[in-house]
Tab-separated table of C-alpha atoms in Angstrom:
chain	number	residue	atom	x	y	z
A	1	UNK	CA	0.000	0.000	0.000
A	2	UNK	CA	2.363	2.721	-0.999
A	3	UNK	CA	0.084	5.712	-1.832
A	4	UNK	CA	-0.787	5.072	2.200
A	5	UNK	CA	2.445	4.396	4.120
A	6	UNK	CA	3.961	6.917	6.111
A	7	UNK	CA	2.023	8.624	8.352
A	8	UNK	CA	-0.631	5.688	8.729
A	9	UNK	CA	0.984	2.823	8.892
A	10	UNK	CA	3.589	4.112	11.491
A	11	UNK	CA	1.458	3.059	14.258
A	12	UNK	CA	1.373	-0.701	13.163
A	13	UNK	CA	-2.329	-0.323	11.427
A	14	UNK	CA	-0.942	-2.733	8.606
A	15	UNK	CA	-0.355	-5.464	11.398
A	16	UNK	CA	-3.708	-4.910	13.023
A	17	UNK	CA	-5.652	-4.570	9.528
A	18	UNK	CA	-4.113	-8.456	8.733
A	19	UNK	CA	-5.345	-9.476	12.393
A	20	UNK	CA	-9.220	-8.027	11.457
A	21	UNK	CA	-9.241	-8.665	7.380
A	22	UNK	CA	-12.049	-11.057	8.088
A	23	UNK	CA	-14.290	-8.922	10.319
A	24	UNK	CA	-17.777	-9.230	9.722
A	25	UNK	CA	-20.998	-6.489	9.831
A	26	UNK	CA	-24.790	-7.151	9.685
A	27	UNK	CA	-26.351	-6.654	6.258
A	28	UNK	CA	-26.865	-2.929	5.669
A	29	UNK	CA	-24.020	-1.865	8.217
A	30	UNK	CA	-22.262	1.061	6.308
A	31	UNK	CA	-19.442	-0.704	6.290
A	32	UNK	CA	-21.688	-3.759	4.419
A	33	UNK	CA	-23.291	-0.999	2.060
A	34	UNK	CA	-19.641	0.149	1.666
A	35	UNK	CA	-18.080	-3.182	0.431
A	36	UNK	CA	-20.807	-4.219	-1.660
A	37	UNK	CA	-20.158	-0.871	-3.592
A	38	UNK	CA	-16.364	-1.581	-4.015
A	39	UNK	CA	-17.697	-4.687	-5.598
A	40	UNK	CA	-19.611	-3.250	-8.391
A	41	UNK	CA	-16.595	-1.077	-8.581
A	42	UNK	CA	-13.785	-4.032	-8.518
A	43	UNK	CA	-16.093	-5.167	-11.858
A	44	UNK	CA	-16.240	-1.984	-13.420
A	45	UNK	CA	-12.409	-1.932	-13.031
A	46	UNK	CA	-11.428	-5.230	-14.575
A	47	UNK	CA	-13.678	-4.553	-17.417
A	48	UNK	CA	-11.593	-0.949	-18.072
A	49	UNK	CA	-8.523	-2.850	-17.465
A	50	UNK	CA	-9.769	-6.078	-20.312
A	51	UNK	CA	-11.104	-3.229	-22.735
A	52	UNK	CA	-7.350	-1.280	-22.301
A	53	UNK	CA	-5.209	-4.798	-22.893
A	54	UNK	CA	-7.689	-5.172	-26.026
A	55	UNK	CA	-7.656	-1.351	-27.097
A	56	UNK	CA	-10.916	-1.363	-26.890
A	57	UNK	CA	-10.984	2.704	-27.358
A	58	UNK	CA	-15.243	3.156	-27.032
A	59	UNK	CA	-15.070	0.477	-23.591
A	60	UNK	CA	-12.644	2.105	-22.136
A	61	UNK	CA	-14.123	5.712	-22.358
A	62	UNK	CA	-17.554	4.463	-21.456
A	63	UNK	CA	-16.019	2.889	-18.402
A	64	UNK	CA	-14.355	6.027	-17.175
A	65	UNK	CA	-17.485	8.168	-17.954
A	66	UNK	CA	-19.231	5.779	-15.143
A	67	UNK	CA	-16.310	6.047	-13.144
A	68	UNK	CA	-16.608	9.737	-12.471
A	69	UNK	CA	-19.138	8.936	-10.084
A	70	UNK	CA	-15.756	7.802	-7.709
A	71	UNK	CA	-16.275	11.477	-6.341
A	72	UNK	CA	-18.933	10.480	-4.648
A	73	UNK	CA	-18.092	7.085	-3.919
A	74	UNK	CA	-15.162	8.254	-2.188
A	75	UNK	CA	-16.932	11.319	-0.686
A	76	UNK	CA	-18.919	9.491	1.957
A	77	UNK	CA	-16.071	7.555	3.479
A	78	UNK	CA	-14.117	11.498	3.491
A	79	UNK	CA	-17.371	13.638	4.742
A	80	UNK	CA	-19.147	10.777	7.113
A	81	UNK	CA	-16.317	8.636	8.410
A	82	UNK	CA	-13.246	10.386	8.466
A	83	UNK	CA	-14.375	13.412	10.333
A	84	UNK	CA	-15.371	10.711	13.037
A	85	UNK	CA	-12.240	9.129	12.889
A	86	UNK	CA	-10.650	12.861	13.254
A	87	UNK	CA	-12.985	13.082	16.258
A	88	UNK	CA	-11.423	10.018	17.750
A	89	UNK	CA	-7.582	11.781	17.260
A	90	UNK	CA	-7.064	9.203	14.273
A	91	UNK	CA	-5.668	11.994	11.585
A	92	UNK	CA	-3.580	9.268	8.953
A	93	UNK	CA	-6.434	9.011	6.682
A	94	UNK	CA	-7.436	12.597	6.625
A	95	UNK	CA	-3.496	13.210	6.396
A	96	UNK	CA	-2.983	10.984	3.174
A	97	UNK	CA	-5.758	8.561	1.721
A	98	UNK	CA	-7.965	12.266	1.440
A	99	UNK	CA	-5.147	13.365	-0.526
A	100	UNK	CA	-4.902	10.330	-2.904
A	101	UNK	CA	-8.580	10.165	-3.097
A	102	UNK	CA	-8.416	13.388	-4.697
A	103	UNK	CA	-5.669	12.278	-7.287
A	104	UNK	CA	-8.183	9.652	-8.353
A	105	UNK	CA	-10.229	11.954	-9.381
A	106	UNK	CA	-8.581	14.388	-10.888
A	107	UNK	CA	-6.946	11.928	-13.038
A	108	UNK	CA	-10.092	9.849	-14.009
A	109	UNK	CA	-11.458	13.082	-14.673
A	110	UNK	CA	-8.734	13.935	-17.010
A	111	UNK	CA	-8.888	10.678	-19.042
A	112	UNK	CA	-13.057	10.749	-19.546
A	113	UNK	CA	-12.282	14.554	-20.893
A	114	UNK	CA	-9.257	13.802	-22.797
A	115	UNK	CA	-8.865	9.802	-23.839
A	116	UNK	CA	-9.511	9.161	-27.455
A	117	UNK	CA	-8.610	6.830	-30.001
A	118	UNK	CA	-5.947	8.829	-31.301
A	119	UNK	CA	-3.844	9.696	-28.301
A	120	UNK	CA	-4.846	6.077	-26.625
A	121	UNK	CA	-1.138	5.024	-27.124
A	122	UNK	CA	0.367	8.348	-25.172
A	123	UNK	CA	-2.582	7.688	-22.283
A	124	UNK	CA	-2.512	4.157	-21.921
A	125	UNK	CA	-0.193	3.896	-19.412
A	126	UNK	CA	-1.640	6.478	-17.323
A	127	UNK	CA	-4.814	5.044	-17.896
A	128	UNK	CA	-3.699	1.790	-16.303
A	129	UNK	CA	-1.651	3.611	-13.203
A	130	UNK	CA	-4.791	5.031	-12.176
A	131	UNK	CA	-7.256	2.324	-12.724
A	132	UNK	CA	-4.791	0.059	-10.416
A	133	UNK	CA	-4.862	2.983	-7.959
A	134	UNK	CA	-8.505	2.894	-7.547
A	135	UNK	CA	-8.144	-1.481	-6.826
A	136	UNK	CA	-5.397	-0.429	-4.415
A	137	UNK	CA	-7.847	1.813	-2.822
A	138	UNK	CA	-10.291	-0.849	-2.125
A	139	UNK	CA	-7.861	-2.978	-0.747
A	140	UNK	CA	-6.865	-0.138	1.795
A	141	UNK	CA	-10.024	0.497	2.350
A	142	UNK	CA	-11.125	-2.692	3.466
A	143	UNK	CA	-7.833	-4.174	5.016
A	144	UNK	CA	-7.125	-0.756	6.560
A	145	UNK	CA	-9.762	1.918	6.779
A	146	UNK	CA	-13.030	-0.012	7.729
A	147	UNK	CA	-10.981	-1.957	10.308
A	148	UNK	CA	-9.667	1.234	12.091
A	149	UNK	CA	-13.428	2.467	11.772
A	150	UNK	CA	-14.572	-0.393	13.256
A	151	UNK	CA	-12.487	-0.242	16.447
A	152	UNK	CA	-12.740	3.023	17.164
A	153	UNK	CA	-15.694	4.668	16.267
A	154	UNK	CA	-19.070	4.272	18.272
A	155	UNK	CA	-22.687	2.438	18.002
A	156	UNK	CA	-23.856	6.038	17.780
A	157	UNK	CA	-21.701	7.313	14.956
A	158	UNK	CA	-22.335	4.138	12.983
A	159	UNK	CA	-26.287	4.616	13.655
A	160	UNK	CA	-25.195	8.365	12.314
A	161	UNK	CA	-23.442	6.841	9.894
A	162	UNK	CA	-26.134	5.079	8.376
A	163	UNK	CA	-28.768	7.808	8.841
A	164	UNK	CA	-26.552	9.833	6.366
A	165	UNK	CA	-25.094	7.278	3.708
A	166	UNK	CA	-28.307	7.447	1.691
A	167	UNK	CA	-28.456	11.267	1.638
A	168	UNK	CA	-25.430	10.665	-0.737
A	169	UNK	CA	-27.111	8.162	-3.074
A	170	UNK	CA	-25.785	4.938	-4.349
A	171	UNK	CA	-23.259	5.089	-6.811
A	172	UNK	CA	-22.175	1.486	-8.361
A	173	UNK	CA	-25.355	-0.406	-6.392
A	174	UNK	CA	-29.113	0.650	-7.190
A	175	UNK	CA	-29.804	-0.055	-3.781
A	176	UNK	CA	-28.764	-1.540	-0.611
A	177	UNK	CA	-30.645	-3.532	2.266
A	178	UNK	CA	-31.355	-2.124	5.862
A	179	UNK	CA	-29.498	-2.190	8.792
A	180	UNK	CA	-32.376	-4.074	11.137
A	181	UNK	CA	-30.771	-2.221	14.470
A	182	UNK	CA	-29.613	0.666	12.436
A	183	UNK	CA	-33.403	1.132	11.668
A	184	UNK	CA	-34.435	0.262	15.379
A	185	UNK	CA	-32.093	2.667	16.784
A	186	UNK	CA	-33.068	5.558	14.643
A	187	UNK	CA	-36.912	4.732	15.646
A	188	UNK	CA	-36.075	4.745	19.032
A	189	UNK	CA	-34.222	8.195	19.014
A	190	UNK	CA	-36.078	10.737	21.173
A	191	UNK	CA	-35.597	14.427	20.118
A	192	UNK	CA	-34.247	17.069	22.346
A	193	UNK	CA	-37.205	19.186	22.753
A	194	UNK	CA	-40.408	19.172	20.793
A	195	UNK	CA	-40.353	22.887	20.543
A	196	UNK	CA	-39.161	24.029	18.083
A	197	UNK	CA	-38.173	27.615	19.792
A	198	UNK	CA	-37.227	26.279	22.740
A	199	UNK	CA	-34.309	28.252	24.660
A	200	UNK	CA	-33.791	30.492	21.920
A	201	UNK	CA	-32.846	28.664	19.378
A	202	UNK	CA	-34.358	27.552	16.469
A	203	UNK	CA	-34.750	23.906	15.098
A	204	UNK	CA	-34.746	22.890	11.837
A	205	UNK	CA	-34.116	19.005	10.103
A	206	UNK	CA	-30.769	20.223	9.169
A	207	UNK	CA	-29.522	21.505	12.621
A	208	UNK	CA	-30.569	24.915	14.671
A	209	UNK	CA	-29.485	28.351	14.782
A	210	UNK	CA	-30.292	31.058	16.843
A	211	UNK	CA	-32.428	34.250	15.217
A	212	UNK	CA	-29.248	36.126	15.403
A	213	UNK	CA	-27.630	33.480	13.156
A	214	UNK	CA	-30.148	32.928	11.035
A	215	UNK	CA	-31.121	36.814	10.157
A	216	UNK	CA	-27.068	37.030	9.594
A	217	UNK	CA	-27.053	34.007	7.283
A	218	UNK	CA	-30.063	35.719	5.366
A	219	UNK	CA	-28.208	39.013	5.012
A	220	UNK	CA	-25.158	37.134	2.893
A	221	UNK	CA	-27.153	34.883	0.846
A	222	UNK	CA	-26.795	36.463	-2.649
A	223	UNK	CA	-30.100	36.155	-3.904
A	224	UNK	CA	-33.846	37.665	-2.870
A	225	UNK	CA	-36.415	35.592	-0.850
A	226	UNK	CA	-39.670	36.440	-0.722
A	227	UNK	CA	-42.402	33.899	0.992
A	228	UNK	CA	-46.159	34.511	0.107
A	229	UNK	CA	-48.495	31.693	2.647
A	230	UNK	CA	-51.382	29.678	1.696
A	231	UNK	CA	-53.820	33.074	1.628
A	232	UNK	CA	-51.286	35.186	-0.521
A	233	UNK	CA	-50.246	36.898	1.745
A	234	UNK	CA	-46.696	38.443	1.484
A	235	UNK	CA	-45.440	37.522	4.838
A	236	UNK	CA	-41.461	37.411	4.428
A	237	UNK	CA	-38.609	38.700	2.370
A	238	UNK	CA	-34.713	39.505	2.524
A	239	UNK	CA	-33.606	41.578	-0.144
A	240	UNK	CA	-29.485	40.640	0.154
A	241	UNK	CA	-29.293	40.632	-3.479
A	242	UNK	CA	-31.213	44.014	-3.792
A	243	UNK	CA	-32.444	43.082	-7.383
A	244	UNK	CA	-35.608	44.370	-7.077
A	245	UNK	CA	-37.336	46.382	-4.664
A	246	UNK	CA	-38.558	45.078	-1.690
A	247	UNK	CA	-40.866	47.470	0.372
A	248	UNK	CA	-41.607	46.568	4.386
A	249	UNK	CA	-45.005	48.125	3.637
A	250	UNK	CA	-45.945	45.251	1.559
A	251	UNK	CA	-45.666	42.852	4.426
A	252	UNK	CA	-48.694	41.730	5.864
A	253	UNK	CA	-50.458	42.506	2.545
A	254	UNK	CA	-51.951	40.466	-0.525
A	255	UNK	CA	-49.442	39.814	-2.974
A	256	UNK	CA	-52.556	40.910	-5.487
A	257	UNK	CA	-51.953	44.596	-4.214
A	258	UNK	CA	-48.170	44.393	-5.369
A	259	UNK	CA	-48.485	43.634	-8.798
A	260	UNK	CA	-49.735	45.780	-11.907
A	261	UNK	CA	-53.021	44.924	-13.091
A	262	UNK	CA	-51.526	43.322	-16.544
A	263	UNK	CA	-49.865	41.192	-14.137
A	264	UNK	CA	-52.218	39.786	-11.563
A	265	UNK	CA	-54.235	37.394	-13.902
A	266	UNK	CA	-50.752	35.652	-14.407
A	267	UNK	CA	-49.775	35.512	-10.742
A	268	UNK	CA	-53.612	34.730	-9.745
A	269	UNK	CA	-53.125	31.584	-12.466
A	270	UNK	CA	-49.386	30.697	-11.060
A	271	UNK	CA	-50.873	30.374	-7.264
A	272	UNK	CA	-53.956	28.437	-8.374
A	273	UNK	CA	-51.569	25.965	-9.965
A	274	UNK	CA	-49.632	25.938	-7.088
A	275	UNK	CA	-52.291	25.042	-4.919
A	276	UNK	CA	-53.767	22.635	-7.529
A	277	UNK	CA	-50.630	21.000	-7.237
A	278	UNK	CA	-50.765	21.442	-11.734
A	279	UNK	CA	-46.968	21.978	-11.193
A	280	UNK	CA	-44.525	23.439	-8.326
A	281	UNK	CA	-42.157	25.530	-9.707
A	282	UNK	CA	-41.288	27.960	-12.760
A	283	UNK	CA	-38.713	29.502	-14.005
A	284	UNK	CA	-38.122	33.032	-15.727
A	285	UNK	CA	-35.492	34.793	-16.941
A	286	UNK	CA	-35.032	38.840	-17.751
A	287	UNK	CA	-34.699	39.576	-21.507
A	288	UNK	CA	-31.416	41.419	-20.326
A	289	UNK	CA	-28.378	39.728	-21.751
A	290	UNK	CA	-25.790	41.764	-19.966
A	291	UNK	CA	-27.442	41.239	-16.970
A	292	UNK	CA	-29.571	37.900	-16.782
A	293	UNK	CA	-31.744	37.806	-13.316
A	294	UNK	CA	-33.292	34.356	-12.820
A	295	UNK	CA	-36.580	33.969	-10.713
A	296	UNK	CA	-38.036	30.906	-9.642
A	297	UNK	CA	-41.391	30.730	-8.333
A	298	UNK	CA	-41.720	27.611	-5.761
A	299	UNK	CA	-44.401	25.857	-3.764
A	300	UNK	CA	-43.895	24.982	-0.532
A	301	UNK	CA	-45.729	22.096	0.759
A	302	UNK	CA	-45.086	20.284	4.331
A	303	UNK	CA	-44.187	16.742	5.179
A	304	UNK	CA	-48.091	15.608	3.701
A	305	UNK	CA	-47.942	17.777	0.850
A	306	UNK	CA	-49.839	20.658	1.918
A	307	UNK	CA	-49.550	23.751	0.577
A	308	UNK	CA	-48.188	26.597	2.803
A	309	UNK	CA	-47.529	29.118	0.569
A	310	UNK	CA	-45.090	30.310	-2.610
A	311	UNK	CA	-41.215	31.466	-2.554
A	312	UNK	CA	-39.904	33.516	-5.256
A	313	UNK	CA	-35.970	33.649	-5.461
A	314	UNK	CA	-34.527	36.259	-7.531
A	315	UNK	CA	-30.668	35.892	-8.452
A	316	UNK	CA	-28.660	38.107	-10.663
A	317	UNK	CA	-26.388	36.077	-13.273
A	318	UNK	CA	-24.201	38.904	-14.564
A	319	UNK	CA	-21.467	37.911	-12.216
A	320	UNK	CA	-21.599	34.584	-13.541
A	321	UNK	CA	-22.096	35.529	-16.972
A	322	UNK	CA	-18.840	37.456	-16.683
A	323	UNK	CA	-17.107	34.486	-15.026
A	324	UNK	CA	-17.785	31.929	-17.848
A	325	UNK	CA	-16.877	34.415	-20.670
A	326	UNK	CA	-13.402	34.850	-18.548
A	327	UNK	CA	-13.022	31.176	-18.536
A	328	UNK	CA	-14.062	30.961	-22.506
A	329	UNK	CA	-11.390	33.421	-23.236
C-alpha cells in the first residue's frame, strides 16, 4: 500500500488490519453498504482494465465516464467517516488517503475529458496507473480503513453513519438492504425538545441556529427571498441581493396589491396551480443579456404535501455571466 504508508501505517495499522481482514458487519451496516459498492466497482475496473489490454478505445471511455461517479463514492467515506475518525484523534487518513482520493479523481477526470482513439497510445499507461490505484484503494479500504473504523468509532456514529449514507445516493449499487438495528435505533431516538423555539434557538431538520444566526445568514445569501403563505399573503422577504425592490409596507399585505393589473391574472393563475398542485415551480429569466436575473417561483408544501404558501428567489447572473466568458477566453 504505498500511496498510504507513512504517516498511517507508522502506528502498526498494517499489522492490526491483517489481524481483522475477516471482520464481519450485519447486512446494511455502512461498512456492508460500503463493500458491496467496491464490488460493483472491482467489476467496473477489470472490465476498463480487459477493454485497455484489447484497445478497446469506445469500452474504455464508457467505463471512465461511469467512473466519475468515484467522487462520490469516495466522498462518503471522506465527509461521514473520516471526520469521526478525526474526532477520535485518528488523523492518517485525513493526512494521506484524502489526498490520494483526490488524485483519483482528478486523473479519471482527465482521461473521460481527454482519452480518445488517437492519443490512446500516449494515455494508456496512465490510464492503467490510475485504474490500479482505484483497486489499491479498495484494498486499503477494506484491510485498513473499515478496520480502524470499526475499532474506534461508536454504536452512535455508525447509527449516524447510516442515517446519512443514503443522503449521498448509491453510486455502483441501485440499492442496498437495511441495517435491522440501524433502523431500530433511529426509531427509538427521542428528540431534544419538541419545541421548536425552545431556549432560543431555532430547530430545523438540518440543525438549529439562533435568530441572530439565522437573520445574519439571510443578510449574505446572494439572492432575494420572498415567501407569500397559503392566503397570498406576502409575509417574508430579505432583499441581500437588492435586485428588485422590496418594500416593508408590503408585508402583511396580498401579494394581489403588489403587482400591476396586466400582471395579476398571471400571478392569480401561477398560485392556483400551485395550490392545484398542476406543477410546483417555474422559471423566468429577464430579456437582459448583460445582466440575466433568474426567478423561480416555488411551492412549498409540508411533510403531507400541503400547501403553505409560494417562494420567489430572484438571483442576478451577470457575475456569472462574466465568469464563464473569462473562462471561454
Amino acid at each position: 500500500a504505498s500511496d498510504w504508508s507513512s504517516d498511517v501505517c507508522s502506528s502498526d495499522l498494517e499489522t492490526q488490519a491483517a489481524e481483522t481482514a475477516d471482520y464481519q458487519v450485519p447486512e446494511g451496516h455502512p461498512v456492508d453498504v460500503l463493500r458491496r459498492e467496491n464490488r460493483a466497482l472491482e467489476k467496473l475496473l477489470n472490465n476498463a482494465l480487459s477493454a485497455l489490454s484489447a484497445g478497446d478505445v469506445p469500452i474504455l471511455s464508457a467505463a471512465f465516464k461511469t467512473l466519475r461517479n468515484i467522487d462520490t463514492l469516495y466522498s462518503k467515506k471522506e465527509s461521514i467517516l473520516m471526520p469521526m475518525l478525526l474526532h477520535h484523534g485518528i488523523t492518517g487518513p485525513n493526512d494521506v488517503m484524502w489526498g490520494v482520493d483526490d488524485e483519483i479523481k482528478a486523473e479519471v477526470a482527465r482521461l473521460d475529458q481527454f482519452l480518445t482513439a488517437e492519443n490512446f497510445n500516449d494515455e494508456k499507461a496512465s490510464a492503467e496507473a490510475v485504474l490500479k490505484r482505484m483497486q489499491e484503494m479498495i484494498y486499503k479500504e477494506e484491510n485498513i480503513f473499515f478496520p480502524l473504523c470499526l475499532e474506534h468509532l461508536t454504536e452512535e456514529e455508525w447509527i449516524d453513519a447510516y442515517r446519512d449514507l443514503p443522503e449521498m445516493g448509491f453510486v455502483f449499487i441501485e440499492d442496498a438492504p437495511k441495517w435491522t438495528h440501524g433502523e431500530e435505533a433511529l426509531a427509538a431516538r427521542v428528540p431534544e425538545t419538541d419545541d421548536p423555539l425552545a431556549g432560543g434557538v431555532l430547530r430545523f431538520p438540518g440543525g438549529k441556529l439562533t435568530m441572530a444566526q439565522l437573520n445574519g445568514l439571510f443578510k449574505v445569501l446572494p439572492i432575494d427571498i420572498t415567501f407569500i403563505d397559503e392566503n397570498d399573503i406576502n409575509r417574508f422577504f430579505t432583499n441581500a441581493g437588492k435586485v428588485f425592490s422590496r418594500p416593508l409596507s408590503a408585508l402583511d399585505r396580498s401579494t394581489y396589491e403588489c403587482h400591476p393589473e396586466r400582471v395579476k391574472p398571471m400571478v392569480k393563475k401561477l398560485l392556483d396551480d400551485f395550490k392545484s398542485g398542476a406543477r410546483d415551480y417555474m422559471e423566468v429569466w429577464t430579456p437582459n443579456e448583460d445582466h440575466p436575473v433568474r426567478v423561480l417561483y416555488m411551492a412549498v408544501r409540508d411533510e403531507s404535501g400541503n400547501y403553505l404558501g409560494a417562494a420567489e428567489l430572484v438571483e442576478d447572473f451577470t457575475s456569472v455571466k462574466e465568469r464563464f466568458e473569462g473562462l471561454k477566453k
